[in-house]
Short mmCIF file of C-alpha atoms in Angstrom, two decimals:
data_model
loop_
_atom_site.label_atom_id
_atom_site.label_comp_id
_atom_site.label_asym_id
_atom_site.label_seq_id
_atom_site.Cartn_x
_atom_site.Cartn_y
_atom_site.Cartn_z
CA MET A 1300 33.63 -70.21 14.25
CA VAL A 1301 30.03 -69.12 14.62
CA ALA A 1302 30.72 -67.93 18.16
CA ILE A 1303 33.68 -65.86 16.99
CA ALA A 1304 31.62 -64.26 14.23
CA ALA A 1305 28.80 -63.50 16.65
CA SER A 1306 31.27 -62.00 19.12
CA ALA A 1307 32.83 -59.82 16.43
CA LEU A 1308 29.40 -58.70 15.35
CA SER A 1309 28.48 -57.81 18.93
CA VAL A 1310 31.66 -55.78 19.34
CA ALA A 1311 30.98 -53.94 16.07
CA ALA A 1312 27.42 -53.22 17.15
CA LEU A 1313 28.64 -51.97 20.54
CA VAL A 1314 31.22 -49.71 18.90
CA PHE A 1315 28.56 -48.31 16.58
CA ILE A 1316 26.17 -47.67 19.49
CA VAL A 1317 28.90 -45.92 21.50
CA PHE A 1318 29.79 -43.85 18.44
CA CYS A 1319 26.14 -42.81 17.97
CA ILE A 1320 25.86 -41.87 21.65
CA ILE A 1321 29.00 -39.73 21.43
CA LYS A 1322 27.69 -38.06 18.28
CA PHE A 1323 24.38 -37.41 20.02
CA LEU A 1324 26.06 -35.80 23.04
CA MET A 1325 28.27 -33.69 20.80
CA ALA A 1326 25.26 -32.54 18.79
CA VAL A 1327 23.37 -31.55 21.92
CA LYS A 1328 26.39 -29.76 23.36
CA ASP A 1329 27.44 -27.96 20.21
CA TYR A 1330 24.75 -25.34 19.68
CA SER A 1331 26.39 -24.15 16.49
CA ARG A 1332 24.73 -27.15 14.84
CA THR A 1333 21.68 -24.94 14.55
CA CYS A 1334 23.43 -22.78 11.99
CA TYR A 1335 24.80 -25.88 10.31
CA LEU A 1336 21.34 -27.35 9.86
CA ILE A 1337 20.07 -24.08 8.43
CA ARG A 1338 22.70 -24.44 5.74
CA GLN A 1339 21.27 -27.84 4.78
CA PHE A 1340 18.42 -26.11 2.99
CA PRO A 1341 19.03 -25.51 -0.72
CA HIS A 1342 21.05 -22.30 -0.49
CA GLU A 1343 23.95 -20.35 -1.90
CA PRO A 1344 27.60 -20.37 -0.90
CA SER A 1345 29.07 -17.18 0.50
CA HIS A 1346 29.34 -14.64 -2.29
CA PRO A 1347 30.80 -11.09 -2.41
CA ILE A 1348 27.50 -9.72 -3.74
CA TRP A 1349 24.97 -11.82 -1.88
CA GLY A 1350 26.21 -14.29 0.69
CA HIS A 1351 23.54 -16.38 2.39
CA LEU A 1352 20.40 -14.51 3.38
CA PHE A 1353 19.91 -16.64 6.52
CA ASP A 1354 23.50 -17.23 7.59
CA HIS A 1355 25.13 -14.03 6.38
CA PRO A 1356 28.85 -13.37 7.07
CA GLY A 1357 29.67 -10.23 9.00
CA PRO A 1358 31.88 -8.01 6.83
CA ASN A 1359 29.67 -8.07 3.73
CA GLU A 1360 27.92 -4.70 4.25
CA LYS A 1361 28.00 -3.73 0.56
CA GLY A 1362 26.30 -6.96 -0.37
CA LEU A 1363 23.57 -6.40 2.20
CA GLN A 1364 22.86 -2.90 0.93
CA TYR A 1365 22.76 -4.19 -2.65
CA GLN A 1366 20.23 -6.83 -1.62
CA ARG A 1367 17.99 -4.19 -0.08
CA GLU A 1368 18.13 -1.99 -3.15
CA MET A 1369 17.08 -4.89 -5.36
CA THR A 1370 14.43 -6.04 -2.91
CA ALA A 1371 12.82 -2.60 -3.19
CA LYS A 1372 12.24 -3.27 -6.90
CA TYR A 1373 10.18 -6.43 -6.42
CA PRO A 1374 6.83 -6.37 -8.17
CA ARG A 1375 3.98 -6.37 -5.68
CA VAL A 1376 1.26 -8.91 -5.68
CA GLY A 1377 -2.35 -7.94 -6.37
CA SER A 1378 -3.90 -11.35 -6.98
CA MET A 1379 -6.27 -12.98 -4.52
CA TRP A 1380 -7.50 -16.50 -3.97
CA HIS A 1381 -11.15 -17.54 -4.14
CA ASN A 1382 -11.07 -20.61 -1.90
CA ILE A 1383 -12.35 -18.72 1.14
CA GLY A 1384 -15.47 -17.76 -0.78
CA VAL A 1385 -16.32 -21.42 -1.36
CA HIS A 1386 -16.36 -22.08 2.39
CA ALA A 1387 -18.20 -18.81 3.09
CA GLU A 1388 -21.01 -19.75 0.71
CA LYS A 1389 -21.44 -23.04 2.57
CA ASP A 1390 -21.36 -21.17 5.91
CA GLU A 1391 -18.82 -23.64 7.29
CA TYR A 1392 -15.68 -23.48 9.39
CA PHE A 1393 -12.37 -24.50 7.80
CA GLU A 1394 -8.70 -24.66 8.66
CA VAL A 1395 -7.28 -21.43 7.26
CA PHE A 1396 -3.53 -22.12 7.32
CA SER A 1397 -3.58 -24.68 4.49
CA VAL A 1398 -5.43 -22.21 2.25
CA ILE A 1399 -3.14 -19.31 3.14
CA SER A 1400 0.01 -21.39 2.82
CA LYS A 1401 -0.78 -22.36 -0.76
CA PHE A 1402 -1.55 -18.72 -1.53
CA THR A 1403 1.76 -17.44 -0.12
CA LEU A 1404 3.63 -20.16 -2.00
CA ASP A 1405 1.92 -19.05 -5.21
CA VAL A 1406 2.86 -15.46 -4.47
CA ILE A 1407 6.52 -16.02 -3.72
CA LEU A 1408 7.01 -18.40 -6.66
CA LYS A 1409 5.46 -15.85 -9.00
CA CYS A 1410 7.52 -13.00 -7.57
CA ALA A 1411 10.76 -14.94 -7.23
CA PHE A 1412 10.94 -16.21 -10.80
CA SER A 1413 7.52 -15.85 -12.45
CA TYR A 1414 6.83 -19.55 -11.98
CA ASP A 1415 3.10 -20.32 -12.27
CA THR A 1416 2.24 -23.32 -10.11
CA ASP A 1417 -1.36 -22.36 -9.33
CA CYS A 1418 -0.95 -24.09 -5.96
CA GLN A 1419 -4.39 -23.00 -4.82
CA LYS A 1420 -6.10 -25.02 -7.55
CA VAL A 1421 -3.85 -28.03 -8.04
CA GLY A 1422 -2.79 -28.20 -4.40
CA ASN A 1423 -0.23 -30.87 -3.61
CA GLN A 1424 -0.63 -32.58 -6.99
CA ASN A 1425 2.22 -30.46 -8.38
CA PRO A 1426 5.55 -32.31 -7.82
CA TYR A 1427 7.34 -29.04 -7.12
CA VAL A 1428 4.80 -28.07 -4.46
CA GLN A 1429 5.09 -31.54 -2.93
CA ALA A 1430 8.87 -31.19 -2.77
CA VAL A 1431 8.76 -27.73 -1.18
CA TYR A 1432 6.43 -28.83 1.61
CA ALA A 1433 8.34 -32.08 2.14
CA LEU A 1434 11.69 -30.30 2.47
CA SER A 1435 10.29 -27.85 5.01
CA GLU A 1436 8.85 -30.67 7.11
CA MET A 1437 11.93 -32.87 6.92
CA ALA A 1438 14.26 -30.02 7.92
CA VAL A 1439 12.25 -29.46 11.09
CA GLN A 1440 12.17 -33.19 11.84
CA ARG A 1441 15.93 -33.41 11.43
CA TYR A 1442 16.51 -30.43 13.69
CA PHE A 1443 14.80 -32.17 16.60
CA GLN A 1444 16.64 -35.48 16.05
CA PRO A 1445 20.31 -34.73 16.88
CA TRP A 1446 21.43 -38.21 15.86
CA PHE A 1447 20.62 -37.18 12.28
CA HIS A 1448 22.84 -34.07 12.44
CA SER A 1449 25.61 -36.12 10.87
CA ASP A 1450 25.35 -36.06 7.08
CA TRP A 1451 26.69 -39.53 6.44
CA LEU A 1452 24.22 -41.08 8.87
CA TYR A 1453 21.26 -38.96 7.78
CA PHE A 1454 21.64 -39.67 4.08
CA LEU A 1455 21.74 -43.41 4.74
CA THR A 1456 18.20 -43.22 6.13
CA PRO A 1457 14.98 -43.26 4.06
CA MET A 1458 14.27 -39.68 5.18
CA GLY A 1459 17.72 -38.52 4.12
CA ARG A 1460 17.38 -40.12 0.70
CA LYS A 1461 13.94 -38.56 0.32
CA PHE A 1462 15.43 -35.18 1.26
CA ARG A 1463 17.94 -35.48 -1.58
CA GLU A 1464 15.24 -36.53 -4.03
CA ASN A 1465 13.13 -33.49 -3.16
CA CYS A 1466 16.16 -31.22 -3.47
CA ARG A 1467 16.66 -32.56 -7.00
CA VAL A 1468 13.03 -31.79 -7.88
CA VAL A 1469 13.32 -28.22 -6.61
CA HIS A 1470 16.65 -27.66 -8.35
CA ASN A 1471 15.51 -29.16 -11.65
CA VAL A 1472 12.53 -26.81 -11.81
CA ALA A 1473 14.72 -23.84 -10.93
CA ASN A 1474 17.30 -24.88 -13.54
CA ASP A 1475 14.63 -25.04 -16.24
CA VAL A 1476 13.10 -21.68 -15.35
CA ILE A 1477 16.45 -19.90 -15.06
CA SER A 1478 17.70 -21.31 -18.37
CA LYS A 1479 14.57 -20.18 -20.21
CA ARG A 1480 14.69 -16.74 -18.60
CA LYS A 1481 18.34 -16.25 -19.55
CA ILE A 1482 17.40 -16.94 -23.17
CA THR A 1483 14.49 -14.48 -22.96
CA LEU A 1484 16.65 -11.74 -21.46
CA ALA A 1485 19.36 -12.34 -24.05
CA ASN A 1486 16.80 -11.75 -26.81
CA THR A 1487 15.26 -8.68 -25.17
CA PRO A 1488 16.63 -5.30 -26.33
CA VAL A 1489 18.42 -3.38 -23.59
CA ARG A 1490 16.12 -0.40 -24.09
CA LYS A 1491 13.06 -2.46 -23.19
CA GLN A 1492 14.82 -3.82 -20.15
CA GLU A 1493 15.60 -0.31 -19.00
CA VAL A 1494 12.01 0.81 -19.50
CA LYS A 1495 10.77 -2.14 -17.46
CA LYS A 1496 13.46 -1.97 -14.79
CA ASN A 1497 10.91 -1.23 -12.09
CA CYS A 1498 8.82 -4.25 -13.13
CA LEU A 1499 11.56 -6.87 -12.96
CA ASP A 1500 10.92 -9.89 -10.81
CA PHE A 1501 13.48 -11.31 -8.39
CA LEU A 1502 14.99 -13.69 -10.95
CA ASP A 1503 15.43 -10.93 -13.55
CA ILE A 1504 17.22 -8.82 -10.96
CA LEU A 1505 19.54 -11.69 -10.06
CA LEU A 1506 20.31 -12.40 -13.71
CA THR A 1507 21.12 -8.77 -14.49
CA ALA A 1508 22.95 -7.96 -11.22
CA ARG A 1509 26.61 -6.96 -11.52
CA ASP A 1510 29.19 -6.07 -8.91
CA GLU A 1511 31.65 -3.18 -9.20
CA ASN A 1512 33.86 -5.33 -11.43
CA GLY A 1513 31.02 -6.14 -13.80
CA GLU A 1514 30.84 -9.73 -12.60
CA GLY A 1515 27.45 -11.38 -12.30
CA LEU A 1516 26.21 -14.30 -10.24
CA THR A 1517 26.87 -17.86 -11.35
CA PHE A 1518 24.03 -20.17 -12.31
CA ASP A 1519 24.22 -22.08 -9.02
CA GLU A 1520 24.29 -18.87 -6.99
CA ILE A 1521 21.20 -17.54 -8.76
CA ARG A 1522 19.32 -20.78 -8.19
CA ALA A 1523 20.33 -20.87 -4.54
CA GLU A 1524 19.24 -17.27 -3.89
CA VAL A 1525 15.79 -18.02 -5.30
CA ASP A 1526 15.56 -21.17 -3.17
CA THR A 1527 16.57 -19.23 -0.07
CA PHE A 1528 13.98 -16.53 -0.65
CA LEU A 1529 11.33 -19.19 -1.21
CA PHE A 1530 12.05 -21.37 1.82
CA GLU A 1531 12.44 -18.49 4.26
CA GLY A 1532 9.47 -16.52 2.99
CA HIS A 1533 6.30 -18.39 2.24
CA ASP A 1534 5.70 -20.39 5.41
CA THR A 1535 6.45 -17.58 7.86
CA THR A 1536 4.17 -15.20 5.96
CA ALA A 1537 1.38 -17.79 5.92
CA SER A 1538 1.77 -18.21 9.67
CA ALA A 1539 1.60 -14.44 10.22
CA ILE A 1540 -1.56 -14.07 8.11
CA SER A 1541 -3.26 -17.06 9.76
CA TRP A 1542 -2.60 -15.86 13.29
CA ALA A 1543 -3.71 -12.33 12.39
CA MET A 1544 -6.97 -13.74 11.04
CA TYR A 1545 -7.45 -15.82 14.16
CA SER A 1546 -6.79 -12.84 16.43
CA LEU A 1547 -9.32 -10.71 14.56
CA ALA A 1548 -11.85 -13.54 14.61
CA GLN A 1549 -11.43 -13.71 18.38
CA HIS A 1550 -12.07 -9.96 18.76
CA ALA A 1551 -15.17 -8.98 16.79
CA ASP A 1552 -15.00 -5.33 17.89
CA ILE A 1553 -11.44 -4.91 16.64
CA GLN A 1554 -12.29 -6.68 13.39
CA ALA A 1555 -15.27 -4.36 12.89
CA THR A 1556 -13.01 -1.31 13.33
CA CYS A 1557 -10.68 -2.68 10.64
CA GLN A 1558 -13.61 -3.24 8.30
CA GLU A 1559 -14.87 0.30 8.86
CA GLU A 1560 -11.43 1.66 7.99
CA ILE A 1561 -11.30 -0.44 4.82
CA ASP A 1562 -14.87 0.39 3.77
CA GLU A 1563 -14.16 4.10 4.26
CA LEU A 1564 -11.28 3.76 1.83
CA PHE A 1565 -13.64 2.57 -0.90
CA LYS A 1566 -16.38 5.10 -0.30
CA GLY A 1567 -17.34 6.74 -3.60
CA ARG A 1568 -15.32 4.32 -5.76
CA GLU A 1569 -16.83 2.39 -8.64
CA THR A 1570 -14.67 -0.71 -8.07
CA ASP A 1571 -13.30 -2.48 -5.03
CA ASP A 1572 -9.85 -2.96 -6.53
CA PHE A 1573 -7.01 -2.04 -4.20
CA LEU A 1574 -4.40 0.47 -5.30
CA TRP A 1575 -0.95 0.09 -3.84
CA GLU A 1576 -1.08 3.54 -2.32
CA ASP A 1577 -4.15 2.35 -0.39
CA LEU A 1578 -1.96 0.20 1.82
CA SER A 1579 -0.43 3.27 3.44
CA HIS A 1580 -3.90 4.53 4.39
CA LEU A 1581 -4.82 1.64 6.67
CA PRO A 1582 -3.13 2.59 9.97
CA TYR A 1583 -5.42 0.63 12.27
CA LEU A 1584 -5.08 -2.55 10.22
CA SER A 1585 -1.30 -2.07 10.35
CA MET A 1586 -1.49 -1.84 14.14
CA CYS A 1587 -3.46 -5.09 14.25
CA ILE A 1588 -0.90 -6.85 12.05
CA LYS A 1589 1.99 -5.72 14.25
CA GLU A 1590 0.17 -6.83 17.38
CA ALA A 1591 -0.48 -10.25 15.81
CA LEU A 1592 3.23 -10.49 14.90
CA ARG A 1593 4.10 -9.65 18.50
CA LEU A 1594 1.62 -12.05 20.08
CA HIS A 1595 2.28 -14.93 17.66
CA SER A 1596 5.87 -14.55 16.41
CA PRO A 1597 6.19 -16.42 13.05
CA VAL A 1598 9.92 -16.75 13.72
CA PRO A 1599 10.21 -17.41 17.47
CA SER A 1600 14.01 -17.21 17.59
CA ILE A 1601 17.04 -16.35 15.49
CA GLN A 1602 20.77 -16.96 15.84
CA ARG A 1603 23.72 -14.62 15.45
CA GLU A 1604 27.45 -15.33 15.49
CA LEU A 1605 29.42 -12.85 17.57
CA THR A 1606 32.19 -11.04 15.70
CA GLN A 1607 33.88 -9.96 18.94
CA ASP A 1608 33.84 -10.70 22.68
CA THR A 1609 30.59 -9.26 23.99
CA ASP A 1610 29.46 -8.36 27.51
CA ILE A 1611 25.91 -9.65 27.97
CA ASP A 1612 24.57 -8.65 31.37
CA GLY A 1613 27.90 -9.26 33.06
CA TYR A 1614 28.74 -12.43 31.15
CA ILE A 1615 31.43 -12.36 28.48
CA ALA A 1616 30.31 -14.23 25.38
CA PRO A 1617 33.40 -15.03 23.29
CA LYS A 1618 33.92 -14.13 19.67
CA GLY A 1619 32.55 -16.84 17.40
CA ALA A 1620 29.87 -17.93 19.85
CA ILE A 1621 26.37 -18.52 18.52
CA VAL A 1622 23.83 -16.41 20.41
CA ASN A 1623 20.19 -17.43 20.38
CA ILE A 1624 17.83 -14.44 20.35
CA VAL A 1625 14.39 -15.59 21.50
CA ILE A 1626 12.03 -13.19 19.74
CA TYR A 1627 8.99 -14.77 21.37
CA ASN A 1628 10.30 -13.93 24.86
CA ILE A 1629 11.21 -10.40 23.81
CA HIS A 1630 7.67 -9.90 22.52
CA HIS A 1631 6.21 -11.16 25.81
CA ASN A 1632 8.53 -9.35 28.21
CA PRO A 1633 6.17 -8.24 31.03
CA THR A 1634 8.33 -5.20 31.81
CA VAL A 1635 7.66 -3.90 28.30
CA TRP A 1636 4.31 -5.42 27.34
CA GLN A 1637 1.66 -5.20 30.03
CA ASP A 1638 -0.75 -8.16 29.86
CA SER A 1639 1.45 -9.57 27.11
CA LEU A 1640 -0.91 -12.45 26.27
CA GLU A 1641 -3.74 -10.10 25.34
CA PHE A 1642 -4.38 -8.79 21.81
CA ARG A 1643 -4.18 -4.98 22.00
CA PRO A 1644 -3.49 -3.18 18.70
CA GLU A 1645 -3.25 0.19 20.49
CA ARG A 1646 0.21 -0.85 21.64
CA PHE A 1647 1.35 0.28 18.19
CA THR A 1648 0.08 3.83 18.09
CA GLU A 1649 2.84 6.27 17.13
CA GLU A 1650 2.96 7.56 20.70
CA ASN A 1651 3.38 4.10 22.22
CA ILE A 1652 5.99 3.09 19.65
CA LYS A 1653 8.11 6.14 20.47
CA SER A 1654 7.96 5.33 24.18
CA ARG A 1655 9.53 1.88 23.71
CA ASN A 1656 13.01 0.67 22.95
CA PRO A 1657 13.12 -0.01 19.17
CA TYR A 1658 14.44 -3.51 19.87
CA ALA A 1659 11.38 -4.44 21.93
CA PHE A 1660 9.58 -5.44 18.72
CA ILE A 1661 11.66 -7.36 16.18
CA PRO A 1662 9.46 -9.77 14.19
CA PHE A 1663 11.84 -9.43 11.22
CA SER A 1664 14.98 -9.21 13.36
CA ALA A 1665 16.75 -5.83 13.43
CA GLY A 1666 19.91 -4.02 12.44
CA PRO A 1667 21.89 -4.45 9.21
CA ARG A 1668 20.99 -8.15 8.94
CA ASN A 1669 17.25 -7.97 9.37
CA CYS A 1670 14.90 -9.70 6.94
CA ILE A 1671 15.37 -8.23 3.46
CA GLY A 1672 11.82 -9.29 2.57
CA GLN A 1673 10.26 -7.29 5.42
CA ASN A 1674 8.46 -4.72 3.26
CA PHE A 1675 7.39 -7.41 0.81
CA ALA A 1676 5.92 -9.52 3.62
CA MET A 1677 4.16 -6.62 5.34
CA ASP A 1678 2.55 -5.48 2.09
CA GLU A 1679 1.44 -9.03 1.33
CA ILE A 1680 -0.06 -9.52 4.80
CA LYS A 1681 -1.84 -6.18 4.68
CA LEU A 1682 -3.25 -6.76 1.20
CA VAL A 1683 -4.53 -10.24 2.06
CA LEU A 1684 -6.22 -9.07 5.25
CA ALA A 1685 -7.66 -5.94 3.66
CA LYS A 1686 -9.20 -7.82 0.74
CA THR A 1687 -10.49 -10.56 3.03
CA LEU A 1688 -12.06 -8.20 5.57
CA HIS A 1689 -13.59 -6.15 2.77
CA ARG A 1690 -15.51 -9.21 1.58
CA PHE A 1691 -15.88 -11.43 4.65
CA THR A 1692 -16.26 -11.43 8.41
CA LEU A 1693 -14.00 -13.87 10.23
CA VAL A 1694 -15.48 -16.10 12.93
CA ALA A 1695 -13.49 -18.54 15.08
CA ASP A 1696 -14.77 -22.08 15.41
CA PRO A 1697 -15.99 -22.34 19.04
CA ASP A 1698 -15.54 -26.12 19.03
CA HIS A 1699 -11.91 -26.07 17.93
CA LYS A 1700 -9.12 -25.31 20.37
CA VAL A 1701 -6.14 -23.72 18.65
CA GLU A 1702 -2.79 -24.92 19.93
CA LYS A 1703 0.70 -23.77 19.07
CA SER A 1704 2.95 -26.58 17.92
#
């Protein structure tokens, strides 16, 4: 009897192992799983106004245009963190990404739905902040472990259960904030809303958005849009700022030129407060930012689903296929970028830009489905670098070798 039970158990174990191997091979073979995993982040279902900002369906051109119009109304961020000053006073080296990442999370939370976490002071003590960072890390871990691409298997694991717990934390906070804001907007006279229409944050815009039939977004759709903007915005921006700082720290002469440009902007002023129009008067800094985005692409690749059979260099890619666009390779193409591993801001003079194919530089993707937060991100990066370089000089730690993960 014991032998029979043991034999049955062995057969069951063998069947399970074979099943897992088959699932693994299918996951490796089926590249469309990439898009599937992207949809595992807290996000919205397809919607006639919005859709999903990362995995957007093709025919929804009106929705895309509406998103861009509302994105243009975002309030811009003028706050700045003081953590760098603490390290500067001690004349010590420190790892900049953790500081910048908390700052960008503060920024996007404040702009997305006026949620004050004060990440830079409380750090990871805030449960919401803990959940955001945990979800980002677990999503990457799951991506590189194909055997966890199956939902039923993944959510049986400790990591899968933790993923769900963190999703609940993020959603509960969003639910609370959205509910309170809906009450506030309901009690605000329409006239005041119209006067302040250019000062609405992302959540206000979502709550007041209406399609041509006068229909607004549902509660779940609003929450998901905010989550999408958060998860796809803060970490990439932090990476861009950090690599730009590192590049400038590695090239003291280029950094000095940026500082001269910034100092010239403040000549004759009584305060060192930045005005938003100042950002358009920093052309050399803008060139440095673009070169940093080229050299260290925050988003190294993107995926697109073909809406028709497409000839790609003699190969016919069928409709429905998922095409991987490797931005990092595009930005290091030796036929376009001479000495592509070198940091040369002059690549982005107006003359040089005009001489290149516009698709040679696509840090925010390109075309009708490019990043809707592009202007927001560029302004944020420029403001952070301008304020930092106006107060500090960046120096790379000679004893620390920076490696890309």
